[in-house]
mmCIF file with all atom_site columns, C-alpha atoms in Angstrom:
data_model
loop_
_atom_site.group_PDB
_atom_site.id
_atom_site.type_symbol
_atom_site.label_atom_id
_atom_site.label_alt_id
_atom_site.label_comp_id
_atom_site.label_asym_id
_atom_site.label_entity_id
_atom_site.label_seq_id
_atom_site.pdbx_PDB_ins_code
_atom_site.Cartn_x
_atom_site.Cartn_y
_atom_site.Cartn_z
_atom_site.occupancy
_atom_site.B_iso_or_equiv
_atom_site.pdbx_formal_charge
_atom_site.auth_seq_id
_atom_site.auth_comp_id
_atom_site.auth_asym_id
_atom_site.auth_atom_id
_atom_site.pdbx_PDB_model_num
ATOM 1   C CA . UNK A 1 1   ? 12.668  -17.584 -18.092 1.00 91.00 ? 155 UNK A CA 1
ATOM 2   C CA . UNK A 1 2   ? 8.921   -17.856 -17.718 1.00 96.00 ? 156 UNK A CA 1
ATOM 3   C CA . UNK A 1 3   ? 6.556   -19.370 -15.848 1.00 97.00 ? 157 UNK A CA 1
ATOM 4   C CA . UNK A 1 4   ? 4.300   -20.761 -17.950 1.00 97.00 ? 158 UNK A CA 1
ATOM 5   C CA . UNK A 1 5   ? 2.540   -23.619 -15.309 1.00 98.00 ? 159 UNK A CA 1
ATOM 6   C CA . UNK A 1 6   ? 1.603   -19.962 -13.233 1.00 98.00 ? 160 UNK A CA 1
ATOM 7   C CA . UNK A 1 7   ? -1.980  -18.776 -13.630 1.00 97.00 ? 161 UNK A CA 1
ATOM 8   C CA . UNK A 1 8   ? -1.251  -15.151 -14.221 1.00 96.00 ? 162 UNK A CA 1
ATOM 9   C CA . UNK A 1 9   ? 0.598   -16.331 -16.869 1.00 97.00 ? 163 UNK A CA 1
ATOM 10  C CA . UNK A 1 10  ? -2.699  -18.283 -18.655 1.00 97.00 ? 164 UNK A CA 1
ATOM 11  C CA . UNK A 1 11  ? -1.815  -21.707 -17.144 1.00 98.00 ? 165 UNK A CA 1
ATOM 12  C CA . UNK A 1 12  ? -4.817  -23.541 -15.623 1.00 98.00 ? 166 UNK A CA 1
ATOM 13  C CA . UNK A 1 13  ? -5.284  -26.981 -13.846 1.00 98.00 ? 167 UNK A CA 1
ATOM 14  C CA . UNK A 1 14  ? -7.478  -28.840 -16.448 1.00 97.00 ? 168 UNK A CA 1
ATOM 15  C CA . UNK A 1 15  ? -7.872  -32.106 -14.248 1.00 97.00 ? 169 UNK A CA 1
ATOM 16  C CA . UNK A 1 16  ? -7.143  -32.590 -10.097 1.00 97.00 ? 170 UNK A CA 1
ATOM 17  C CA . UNK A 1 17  ? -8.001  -36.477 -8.894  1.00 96.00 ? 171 UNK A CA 1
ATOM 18  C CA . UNK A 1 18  ? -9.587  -34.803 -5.585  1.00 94.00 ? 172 UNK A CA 1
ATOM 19  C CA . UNK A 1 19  ? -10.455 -31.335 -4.463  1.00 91.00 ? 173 UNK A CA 1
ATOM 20  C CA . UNK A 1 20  ? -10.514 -29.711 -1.552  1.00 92.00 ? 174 UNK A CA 1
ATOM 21  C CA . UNK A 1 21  ? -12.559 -26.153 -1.613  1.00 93.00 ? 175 UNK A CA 1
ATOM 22  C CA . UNK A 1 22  ? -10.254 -24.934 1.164   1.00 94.00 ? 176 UNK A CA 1
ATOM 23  C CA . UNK A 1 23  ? -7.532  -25.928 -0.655  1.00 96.00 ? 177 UNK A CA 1
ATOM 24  C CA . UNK A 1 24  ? -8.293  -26.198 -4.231  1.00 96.00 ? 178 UNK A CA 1
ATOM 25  C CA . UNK A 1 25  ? -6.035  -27.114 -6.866  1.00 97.00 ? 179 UNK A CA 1
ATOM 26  C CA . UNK A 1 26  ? -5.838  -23.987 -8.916  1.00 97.00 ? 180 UNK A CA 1
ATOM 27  C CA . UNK A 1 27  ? -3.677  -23.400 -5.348  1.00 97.00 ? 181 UNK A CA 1
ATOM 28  C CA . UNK A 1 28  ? -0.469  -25.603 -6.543  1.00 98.00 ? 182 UNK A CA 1
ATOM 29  C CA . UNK A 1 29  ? -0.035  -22.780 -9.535  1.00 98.00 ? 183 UNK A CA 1
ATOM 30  C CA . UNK A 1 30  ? -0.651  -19.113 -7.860  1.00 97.00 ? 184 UNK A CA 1
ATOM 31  C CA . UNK A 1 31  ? 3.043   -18.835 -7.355  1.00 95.00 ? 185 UNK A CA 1
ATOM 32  C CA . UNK A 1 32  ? 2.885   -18.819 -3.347  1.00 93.00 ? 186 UNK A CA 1
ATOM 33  C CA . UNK A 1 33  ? 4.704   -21.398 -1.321  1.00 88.00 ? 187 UNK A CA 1
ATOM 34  C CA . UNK A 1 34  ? 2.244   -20.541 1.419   1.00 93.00 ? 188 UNK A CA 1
ATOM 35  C CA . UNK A 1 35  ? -0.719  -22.253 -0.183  1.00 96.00 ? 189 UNK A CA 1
ATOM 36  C CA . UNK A 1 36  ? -1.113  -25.682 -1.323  1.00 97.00 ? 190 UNK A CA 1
ATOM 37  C CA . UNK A 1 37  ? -3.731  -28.341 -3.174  1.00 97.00 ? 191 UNK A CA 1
ATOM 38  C CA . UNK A 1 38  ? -4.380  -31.123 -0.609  1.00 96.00 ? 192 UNK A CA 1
ATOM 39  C CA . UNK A 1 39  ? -5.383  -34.584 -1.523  1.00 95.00 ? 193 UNK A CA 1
ATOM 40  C CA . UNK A 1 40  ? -8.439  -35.978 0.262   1.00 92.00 ? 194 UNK A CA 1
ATOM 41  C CA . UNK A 1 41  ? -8.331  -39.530 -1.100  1.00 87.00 ? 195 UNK A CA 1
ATOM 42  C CA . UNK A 1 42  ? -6.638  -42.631 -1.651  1.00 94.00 ? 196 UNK A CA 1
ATOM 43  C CA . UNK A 1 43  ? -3.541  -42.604 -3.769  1.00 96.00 ? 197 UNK A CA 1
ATOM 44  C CA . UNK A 1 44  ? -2.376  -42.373 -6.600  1.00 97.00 ? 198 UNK A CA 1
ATOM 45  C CA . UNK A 1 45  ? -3.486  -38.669 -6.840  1.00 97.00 ? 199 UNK A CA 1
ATOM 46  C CA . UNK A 1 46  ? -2.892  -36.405 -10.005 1.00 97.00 ? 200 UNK A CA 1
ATOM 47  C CA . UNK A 1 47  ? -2.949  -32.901 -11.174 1.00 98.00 ? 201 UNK A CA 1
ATOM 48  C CA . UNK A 1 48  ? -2.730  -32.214 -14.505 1.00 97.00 ? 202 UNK A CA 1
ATOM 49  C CA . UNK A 1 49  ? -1.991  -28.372 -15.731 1.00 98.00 ? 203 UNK A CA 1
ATOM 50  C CA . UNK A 1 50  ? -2.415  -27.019 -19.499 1.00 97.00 ? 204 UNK A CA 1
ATOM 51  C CA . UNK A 1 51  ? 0.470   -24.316 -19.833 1.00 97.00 ? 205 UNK A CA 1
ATOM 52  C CA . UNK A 1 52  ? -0.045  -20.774 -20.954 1.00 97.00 ? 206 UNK A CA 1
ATOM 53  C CA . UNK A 1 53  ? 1.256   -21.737 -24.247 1.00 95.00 ? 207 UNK A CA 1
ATOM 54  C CA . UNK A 1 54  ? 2.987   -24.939 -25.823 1.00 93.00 ? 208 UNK A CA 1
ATOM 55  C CA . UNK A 1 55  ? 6.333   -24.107 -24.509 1.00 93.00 ? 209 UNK A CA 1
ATOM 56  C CA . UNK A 1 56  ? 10.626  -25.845 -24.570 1.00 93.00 ? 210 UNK A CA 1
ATOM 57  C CA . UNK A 1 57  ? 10.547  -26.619 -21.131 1.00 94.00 ? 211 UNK A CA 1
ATOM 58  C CA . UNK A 1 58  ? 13.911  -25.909 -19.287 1.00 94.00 ? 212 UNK A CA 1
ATOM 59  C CA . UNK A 1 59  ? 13.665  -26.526 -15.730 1.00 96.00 ? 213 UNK A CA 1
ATOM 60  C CA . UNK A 1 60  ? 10.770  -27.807 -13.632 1.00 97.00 ? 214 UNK A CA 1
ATOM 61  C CA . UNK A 1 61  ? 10.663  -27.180 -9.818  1.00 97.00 ? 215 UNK A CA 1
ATOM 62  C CA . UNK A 1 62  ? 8.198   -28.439 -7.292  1.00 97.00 ? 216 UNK A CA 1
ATOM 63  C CA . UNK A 1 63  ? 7.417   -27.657 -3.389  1.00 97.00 ? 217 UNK A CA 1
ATOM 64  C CA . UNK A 1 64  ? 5.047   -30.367 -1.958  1.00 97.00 ? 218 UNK A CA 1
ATOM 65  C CA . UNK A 1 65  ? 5.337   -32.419 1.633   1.00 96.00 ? 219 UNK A CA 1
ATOM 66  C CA . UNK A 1 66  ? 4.814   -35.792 2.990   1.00 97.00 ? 220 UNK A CA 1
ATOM 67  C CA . UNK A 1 67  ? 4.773   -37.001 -0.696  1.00 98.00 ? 221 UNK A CA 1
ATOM 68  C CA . UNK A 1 68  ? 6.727   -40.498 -0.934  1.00 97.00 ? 222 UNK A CA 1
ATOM 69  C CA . UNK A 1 69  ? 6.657   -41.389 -4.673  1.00 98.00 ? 223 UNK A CA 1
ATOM 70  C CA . UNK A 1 70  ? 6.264   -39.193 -7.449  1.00 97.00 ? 224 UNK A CA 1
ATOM 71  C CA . UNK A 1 71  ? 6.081   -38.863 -11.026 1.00 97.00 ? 225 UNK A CA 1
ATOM 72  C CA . UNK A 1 72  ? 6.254   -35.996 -13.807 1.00 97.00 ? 226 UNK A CA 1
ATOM 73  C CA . UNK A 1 73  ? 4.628   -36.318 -16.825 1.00 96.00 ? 227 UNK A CA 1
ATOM 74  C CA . UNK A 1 74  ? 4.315   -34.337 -20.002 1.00 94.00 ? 228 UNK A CA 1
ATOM 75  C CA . UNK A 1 75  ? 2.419   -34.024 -23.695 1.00 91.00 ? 229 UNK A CA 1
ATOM 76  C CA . UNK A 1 76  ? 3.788   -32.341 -26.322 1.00 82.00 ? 230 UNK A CA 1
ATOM 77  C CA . UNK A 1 77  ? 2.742   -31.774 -30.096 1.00 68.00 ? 231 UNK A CA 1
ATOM 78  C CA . UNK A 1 78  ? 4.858   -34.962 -31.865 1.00 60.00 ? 232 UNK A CA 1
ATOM 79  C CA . UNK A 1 79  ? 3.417   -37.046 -28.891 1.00 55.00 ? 233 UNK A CA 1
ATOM 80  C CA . UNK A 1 80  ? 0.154   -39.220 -29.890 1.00 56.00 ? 234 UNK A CA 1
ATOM 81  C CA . UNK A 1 81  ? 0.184   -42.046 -28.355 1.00 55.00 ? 235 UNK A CA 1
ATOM 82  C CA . UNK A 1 82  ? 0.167   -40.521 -24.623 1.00 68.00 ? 236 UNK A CA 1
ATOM 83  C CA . UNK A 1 83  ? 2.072   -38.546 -22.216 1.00 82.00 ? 237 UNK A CA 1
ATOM 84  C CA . UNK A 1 84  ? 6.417   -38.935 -21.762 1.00 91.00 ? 238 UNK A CA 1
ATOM 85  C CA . UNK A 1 85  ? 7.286   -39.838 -18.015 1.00 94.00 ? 239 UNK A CA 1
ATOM 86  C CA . UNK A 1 86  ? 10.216  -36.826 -17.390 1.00 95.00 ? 240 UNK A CA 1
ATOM 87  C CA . UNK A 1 87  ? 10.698  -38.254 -13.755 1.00 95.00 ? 241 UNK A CA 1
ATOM 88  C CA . UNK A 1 88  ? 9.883   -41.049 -11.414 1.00 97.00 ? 242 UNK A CA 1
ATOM 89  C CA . UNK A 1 89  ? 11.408  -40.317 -8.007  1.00 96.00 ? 243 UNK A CA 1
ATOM 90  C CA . UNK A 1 90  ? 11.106  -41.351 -4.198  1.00 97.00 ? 244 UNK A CA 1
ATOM 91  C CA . UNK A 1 91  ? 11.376  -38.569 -1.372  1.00 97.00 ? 245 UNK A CA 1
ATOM 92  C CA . UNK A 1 92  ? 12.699  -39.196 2.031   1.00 95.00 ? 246 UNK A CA 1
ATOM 93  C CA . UNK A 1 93  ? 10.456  -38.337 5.224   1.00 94.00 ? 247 UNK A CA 1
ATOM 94  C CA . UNK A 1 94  ? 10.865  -35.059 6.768   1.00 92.00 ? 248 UNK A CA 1
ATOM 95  C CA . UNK A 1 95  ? 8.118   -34.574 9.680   1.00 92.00 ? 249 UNK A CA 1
ATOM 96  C CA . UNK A 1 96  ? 5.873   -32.914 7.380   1.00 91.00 ? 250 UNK A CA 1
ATOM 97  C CA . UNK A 1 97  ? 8.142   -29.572 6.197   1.00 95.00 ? 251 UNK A CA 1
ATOM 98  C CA . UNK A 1 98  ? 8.137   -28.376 2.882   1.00 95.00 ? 252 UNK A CA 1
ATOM 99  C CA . UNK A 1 99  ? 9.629   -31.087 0.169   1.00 97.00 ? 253 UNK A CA 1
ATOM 100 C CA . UNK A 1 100 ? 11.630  -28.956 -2.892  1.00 96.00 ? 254 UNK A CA 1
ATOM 101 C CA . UNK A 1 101 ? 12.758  -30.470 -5.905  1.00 96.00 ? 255 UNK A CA 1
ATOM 102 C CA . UNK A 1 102 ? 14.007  -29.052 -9.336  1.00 97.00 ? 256 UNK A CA 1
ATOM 103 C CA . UNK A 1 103 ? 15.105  -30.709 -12.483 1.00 96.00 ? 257 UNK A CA 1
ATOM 104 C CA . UNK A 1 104 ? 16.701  -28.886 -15.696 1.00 95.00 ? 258 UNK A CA 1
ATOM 105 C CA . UNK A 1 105 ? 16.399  -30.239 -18.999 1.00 93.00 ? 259 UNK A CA 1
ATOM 106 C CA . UNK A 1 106 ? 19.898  -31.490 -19.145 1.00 93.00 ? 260 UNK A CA 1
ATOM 107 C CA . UNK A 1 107 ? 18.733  -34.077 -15.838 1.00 95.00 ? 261 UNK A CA 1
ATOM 108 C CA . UNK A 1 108 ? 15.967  -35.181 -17.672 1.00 93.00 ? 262 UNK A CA 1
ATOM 109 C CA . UNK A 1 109 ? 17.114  -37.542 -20.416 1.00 90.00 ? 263 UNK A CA 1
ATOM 110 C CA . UNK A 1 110 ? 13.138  -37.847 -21.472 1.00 91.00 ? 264 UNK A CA 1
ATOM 111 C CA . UNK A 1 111 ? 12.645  -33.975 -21.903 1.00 89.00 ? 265 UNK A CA 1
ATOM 112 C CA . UNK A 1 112 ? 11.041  -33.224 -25.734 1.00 86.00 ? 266 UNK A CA 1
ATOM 113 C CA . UNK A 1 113 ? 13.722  -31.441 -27.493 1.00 81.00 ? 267 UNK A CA 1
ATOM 114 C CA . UNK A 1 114 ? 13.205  -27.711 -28.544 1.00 78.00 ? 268 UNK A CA 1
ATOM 115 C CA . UNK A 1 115 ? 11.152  -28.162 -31.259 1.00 80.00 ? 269 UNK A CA 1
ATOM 116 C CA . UNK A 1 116 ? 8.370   -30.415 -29.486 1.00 84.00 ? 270 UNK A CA 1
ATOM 117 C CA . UNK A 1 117 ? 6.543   -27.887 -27.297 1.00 90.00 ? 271 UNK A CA 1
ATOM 118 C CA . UNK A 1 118 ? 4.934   -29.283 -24.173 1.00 93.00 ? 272 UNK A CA 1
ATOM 119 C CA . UNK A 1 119 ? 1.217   -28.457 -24.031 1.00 94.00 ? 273 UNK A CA 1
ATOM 120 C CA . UNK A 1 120 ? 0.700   -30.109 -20.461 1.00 95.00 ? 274 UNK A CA 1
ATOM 121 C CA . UNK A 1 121 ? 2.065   -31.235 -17.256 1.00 97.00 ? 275 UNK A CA 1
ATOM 122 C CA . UNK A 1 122 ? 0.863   -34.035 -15.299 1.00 97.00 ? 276 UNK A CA 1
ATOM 123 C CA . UNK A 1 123 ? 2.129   -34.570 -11.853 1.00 98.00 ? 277 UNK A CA 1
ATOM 124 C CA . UNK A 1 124 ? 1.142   -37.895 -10.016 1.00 98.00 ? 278 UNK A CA 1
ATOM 125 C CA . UNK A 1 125 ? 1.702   -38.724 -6.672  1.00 98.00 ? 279 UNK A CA 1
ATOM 126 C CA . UNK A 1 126 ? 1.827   -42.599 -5.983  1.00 98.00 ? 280 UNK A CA 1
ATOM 127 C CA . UNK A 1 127 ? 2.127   -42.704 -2.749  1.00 97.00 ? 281 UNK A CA 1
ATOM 128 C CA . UNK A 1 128 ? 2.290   -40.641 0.881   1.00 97.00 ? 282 UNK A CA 1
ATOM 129 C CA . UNK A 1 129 ? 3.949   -40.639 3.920   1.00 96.00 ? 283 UNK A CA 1
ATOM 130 C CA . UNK A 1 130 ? 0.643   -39.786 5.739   1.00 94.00 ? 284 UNK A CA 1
ATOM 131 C CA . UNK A 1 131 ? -2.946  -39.967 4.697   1.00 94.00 ? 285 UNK A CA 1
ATOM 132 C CA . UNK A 1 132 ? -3.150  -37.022 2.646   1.00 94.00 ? 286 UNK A CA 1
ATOM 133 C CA . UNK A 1 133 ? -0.141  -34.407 1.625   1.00 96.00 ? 287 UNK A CA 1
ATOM 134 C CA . UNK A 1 134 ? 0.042   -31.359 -0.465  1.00 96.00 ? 288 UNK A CA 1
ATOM 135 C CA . UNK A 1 135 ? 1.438   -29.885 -3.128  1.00 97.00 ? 289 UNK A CA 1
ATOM 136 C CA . UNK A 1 136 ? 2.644   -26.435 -2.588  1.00 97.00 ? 290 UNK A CA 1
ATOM 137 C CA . UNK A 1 137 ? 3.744   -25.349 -5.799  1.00 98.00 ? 291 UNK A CA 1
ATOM 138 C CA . UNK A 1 138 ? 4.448   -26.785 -9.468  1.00 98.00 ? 292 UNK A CA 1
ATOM 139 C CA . UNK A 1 139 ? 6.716   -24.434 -11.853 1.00 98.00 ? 293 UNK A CA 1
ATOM 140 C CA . UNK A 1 140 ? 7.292   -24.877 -15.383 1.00 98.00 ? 294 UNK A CA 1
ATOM 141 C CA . UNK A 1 141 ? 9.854   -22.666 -16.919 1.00 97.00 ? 295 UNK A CA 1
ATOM 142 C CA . UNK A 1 142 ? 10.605  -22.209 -20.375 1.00 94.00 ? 296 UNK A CA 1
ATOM 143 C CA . UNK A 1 143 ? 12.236  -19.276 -22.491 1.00 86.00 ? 297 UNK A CA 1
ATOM 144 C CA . UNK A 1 144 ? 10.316  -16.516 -22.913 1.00 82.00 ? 298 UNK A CA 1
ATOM 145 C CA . UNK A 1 145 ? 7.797   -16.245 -25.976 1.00 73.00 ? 299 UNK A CA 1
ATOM 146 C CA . UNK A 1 146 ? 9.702   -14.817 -28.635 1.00 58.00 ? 300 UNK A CA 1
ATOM 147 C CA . UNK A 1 147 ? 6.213   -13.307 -30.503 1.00 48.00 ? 301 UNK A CA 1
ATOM 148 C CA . UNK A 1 148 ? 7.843   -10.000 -32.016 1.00 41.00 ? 302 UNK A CA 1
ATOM 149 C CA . UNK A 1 149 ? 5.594   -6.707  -30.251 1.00 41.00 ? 303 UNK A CA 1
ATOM 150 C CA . UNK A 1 150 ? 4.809   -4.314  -32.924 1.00 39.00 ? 304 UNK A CA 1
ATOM 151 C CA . UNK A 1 151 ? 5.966   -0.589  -30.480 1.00 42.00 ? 305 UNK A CA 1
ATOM 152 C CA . UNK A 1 152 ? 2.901   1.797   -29.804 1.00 40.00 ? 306 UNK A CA 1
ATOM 153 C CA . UNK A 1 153 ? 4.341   4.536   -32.098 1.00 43.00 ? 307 UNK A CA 1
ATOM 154 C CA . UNK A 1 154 ? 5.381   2.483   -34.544 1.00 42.00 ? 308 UNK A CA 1
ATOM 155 C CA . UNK A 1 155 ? 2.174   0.976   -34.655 1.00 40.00 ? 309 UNK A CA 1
ATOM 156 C CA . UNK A 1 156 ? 0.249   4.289   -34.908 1.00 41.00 ? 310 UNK A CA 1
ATOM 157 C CA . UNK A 1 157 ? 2.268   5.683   -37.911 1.00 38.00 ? 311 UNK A CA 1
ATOM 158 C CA . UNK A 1 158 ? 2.250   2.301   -40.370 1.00 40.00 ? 312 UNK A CA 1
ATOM 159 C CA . UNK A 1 159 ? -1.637  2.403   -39.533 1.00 41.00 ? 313 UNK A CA 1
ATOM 160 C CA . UNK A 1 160 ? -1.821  5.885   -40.473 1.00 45.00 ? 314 UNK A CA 1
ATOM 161 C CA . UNK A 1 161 ? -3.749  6.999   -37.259 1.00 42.00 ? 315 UNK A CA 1
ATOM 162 C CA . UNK A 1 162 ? -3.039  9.884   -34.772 1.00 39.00 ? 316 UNK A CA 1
ATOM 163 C CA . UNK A 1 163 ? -4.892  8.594   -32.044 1.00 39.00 ? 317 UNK A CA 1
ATOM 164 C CA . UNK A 1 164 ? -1.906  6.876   -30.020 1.00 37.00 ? 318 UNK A CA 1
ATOM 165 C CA . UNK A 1 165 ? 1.739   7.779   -30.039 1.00 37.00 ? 319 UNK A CA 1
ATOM 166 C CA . UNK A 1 166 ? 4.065   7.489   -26.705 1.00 40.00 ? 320 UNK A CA 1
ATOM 167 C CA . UNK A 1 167 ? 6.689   9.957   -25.093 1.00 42.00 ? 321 UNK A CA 1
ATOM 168 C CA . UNK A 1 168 ? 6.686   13.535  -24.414 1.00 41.00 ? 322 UNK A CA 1
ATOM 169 C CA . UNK A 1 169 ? 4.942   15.839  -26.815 1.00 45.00 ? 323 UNK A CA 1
ATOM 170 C CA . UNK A 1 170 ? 2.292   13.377  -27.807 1.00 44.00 ? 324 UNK A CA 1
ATOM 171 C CA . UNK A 1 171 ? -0.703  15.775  -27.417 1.00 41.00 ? 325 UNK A CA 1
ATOM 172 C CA . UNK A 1 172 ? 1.262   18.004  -29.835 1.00 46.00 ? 326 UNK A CA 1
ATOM 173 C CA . UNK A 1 173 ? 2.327   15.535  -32.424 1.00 47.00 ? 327 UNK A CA 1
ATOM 174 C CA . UNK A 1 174 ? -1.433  14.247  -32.418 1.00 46.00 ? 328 UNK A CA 1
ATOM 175 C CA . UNK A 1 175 ? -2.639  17.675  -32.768 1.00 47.00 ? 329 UNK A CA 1
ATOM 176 C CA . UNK A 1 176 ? -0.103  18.477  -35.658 1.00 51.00 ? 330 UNK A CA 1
ATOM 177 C CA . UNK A 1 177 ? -0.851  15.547  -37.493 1.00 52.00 ? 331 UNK A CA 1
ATOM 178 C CA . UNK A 1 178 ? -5.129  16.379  -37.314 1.00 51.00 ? 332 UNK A CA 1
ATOM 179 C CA . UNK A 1 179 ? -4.507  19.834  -38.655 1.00 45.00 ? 333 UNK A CA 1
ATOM 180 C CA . UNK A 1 180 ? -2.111  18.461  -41.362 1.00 50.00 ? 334 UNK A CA 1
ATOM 181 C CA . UNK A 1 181 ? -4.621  15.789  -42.389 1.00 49.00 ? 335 UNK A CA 1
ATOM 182 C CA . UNK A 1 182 ? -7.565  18.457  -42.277 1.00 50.00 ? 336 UNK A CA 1
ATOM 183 C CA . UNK A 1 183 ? -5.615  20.891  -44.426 1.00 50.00 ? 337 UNK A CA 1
ATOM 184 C CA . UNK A 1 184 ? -4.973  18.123  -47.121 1.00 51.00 ? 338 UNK A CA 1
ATOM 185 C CA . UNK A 1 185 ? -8.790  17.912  -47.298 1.00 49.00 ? 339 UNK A CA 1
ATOM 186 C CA . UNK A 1 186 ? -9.594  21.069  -47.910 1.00 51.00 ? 340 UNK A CA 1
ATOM 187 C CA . UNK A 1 187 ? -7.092  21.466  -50.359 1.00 52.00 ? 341 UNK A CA 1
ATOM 188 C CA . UNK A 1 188 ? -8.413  18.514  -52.190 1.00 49.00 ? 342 UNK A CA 1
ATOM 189 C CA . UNK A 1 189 ? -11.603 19.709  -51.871 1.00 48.00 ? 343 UNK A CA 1
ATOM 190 C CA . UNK A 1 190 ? -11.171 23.333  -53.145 1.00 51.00 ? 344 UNK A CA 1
ATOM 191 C CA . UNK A 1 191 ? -8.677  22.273  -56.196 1.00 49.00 ? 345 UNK A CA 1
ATOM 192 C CA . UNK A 1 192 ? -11.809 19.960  -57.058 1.00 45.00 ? 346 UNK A CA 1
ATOM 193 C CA . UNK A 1 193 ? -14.243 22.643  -56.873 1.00 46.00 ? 347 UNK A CA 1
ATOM 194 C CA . UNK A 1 194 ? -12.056 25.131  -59.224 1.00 46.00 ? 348 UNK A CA 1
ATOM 195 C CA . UNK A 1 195 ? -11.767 22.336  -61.807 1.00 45.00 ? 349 UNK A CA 1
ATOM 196 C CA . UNK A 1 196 ? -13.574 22.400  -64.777 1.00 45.00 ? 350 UNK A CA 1
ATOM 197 C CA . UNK A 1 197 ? -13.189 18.909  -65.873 1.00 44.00 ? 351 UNK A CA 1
ATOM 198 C CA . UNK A 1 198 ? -14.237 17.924  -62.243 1.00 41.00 ? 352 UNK A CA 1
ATOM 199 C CA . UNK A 1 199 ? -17.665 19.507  -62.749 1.00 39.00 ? 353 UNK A CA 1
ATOM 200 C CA . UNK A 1 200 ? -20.036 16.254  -62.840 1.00 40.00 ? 354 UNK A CA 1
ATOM 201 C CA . UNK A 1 201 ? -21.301 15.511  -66.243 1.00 41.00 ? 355 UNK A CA 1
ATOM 202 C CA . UNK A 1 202 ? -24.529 16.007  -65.908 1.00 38.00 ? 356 UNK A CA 1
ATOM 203 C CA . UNK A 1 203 ? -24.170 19.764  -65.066 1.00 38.00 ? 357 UNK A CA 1
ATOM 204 C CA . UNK A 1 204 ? -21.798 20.379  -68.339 1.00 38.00 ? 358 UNK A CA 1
ATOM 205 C CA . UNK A 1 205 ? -24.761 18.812  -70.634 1.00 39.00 ? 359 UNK A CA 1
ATOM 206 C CA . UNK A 1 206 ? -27.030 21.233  -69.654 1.00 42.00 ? 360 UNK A CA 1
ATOM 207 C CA . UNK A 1 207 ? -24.578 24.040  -70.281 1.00 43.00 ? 361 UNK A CA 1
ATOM 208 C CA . UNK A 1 208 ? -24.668 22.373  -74.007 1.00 40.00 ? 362 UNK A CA 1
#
């Protein structure tokens, strides 16, 4: 499955509630449990990400700490009146270590079916054990896109051109197919030149 919360993938945080530059909130999708967006205000706090791509979500895991309440939200295409509340949950203090949770779509009775793709995610925290907490990591997976990729080679030869093939021997089979295109032309160009009714007309007139 893919990622498609993660920035490399094209996900991006389109709203954060607060913002810290040492800890900013594109942080909570780079894919590394080892940095974190930290709230710096009073609750609730939010973060809301647009995915890569409107996606069937699957599963949804989260790494945070000293979070107390928490909900997950979502927006999908056949949704217009708002966004569908996937979870609303309560985690237990634990002297500040790293909080993980993970749903799959068959634990979350709210989940759009597979033909309502989820645009966004929006995850708000209600409360805190402490003053501020963080939120490691949110992950969104979904089944890979199943866009059909037209092969390089394949490619070349339905567009007719010689400039990009793959595998061993490509020089050559570039090479080959120049000279083969350059001897059609001349051809052409000589059986055109030895043809009397390819002489242009104004030339045969004057022969008149």
């Amino acid at each position: 499955m893919e990622d498609v919360a993660a920035a490399r993938a094209g996900g991006s945080v389109v709203f954060s509630s607060s913002a810290d530059p040492r800890c900013p909130p594109k942080r909570a999708i780079d894919q590394a449990d080892a940095t974190f967006w930290s709230t710096t205000g009073l609750y609730p706090q939010e973060l809301v990400i647009r995915l890569a791509r409107p996606a069937a979500v699957r599963r949804i895991r989260l790494s945070c700490s000293n979070i107390r309440r928490l909900r997950v939200q979502c927006h999908h295409f056949s949704d217009g009146s708002g966004n569908t509340t996937l979870a609303d949950i309560e985690l237990e203090e634990n002297g500040g270590r790293l909080q993980l949770r993970e749903w799959t779509k068959e634990q979350l009775p709210n989940m759009p079916g597979p033909h309502e793709l989820v645009t966004t995610v929006r995850v708000v925290i209600l409360s805190g054990w402490h003053s501020f907490c963080s939120l490691h990591q949110v992950e969104i997976l979904a089944e890979a896109s199943q866009t059909p990729q037209v092969p390089l080679r394949q490619a070349a030869i339905s567009t007719g051109s010689s400039a990009t093939f793959e595998g061993p021997g490509a020089l050559q089979e570039g090479a080959n197919r120049g000279i083969a295109t350059a001897a059609t032309a001349a051809t052409a160009a000589s059986s055109l030149s030895t043809s009397p009714s390819a002489a242009p007309h104004c030339c045969s007139s004057q022969q008149q």
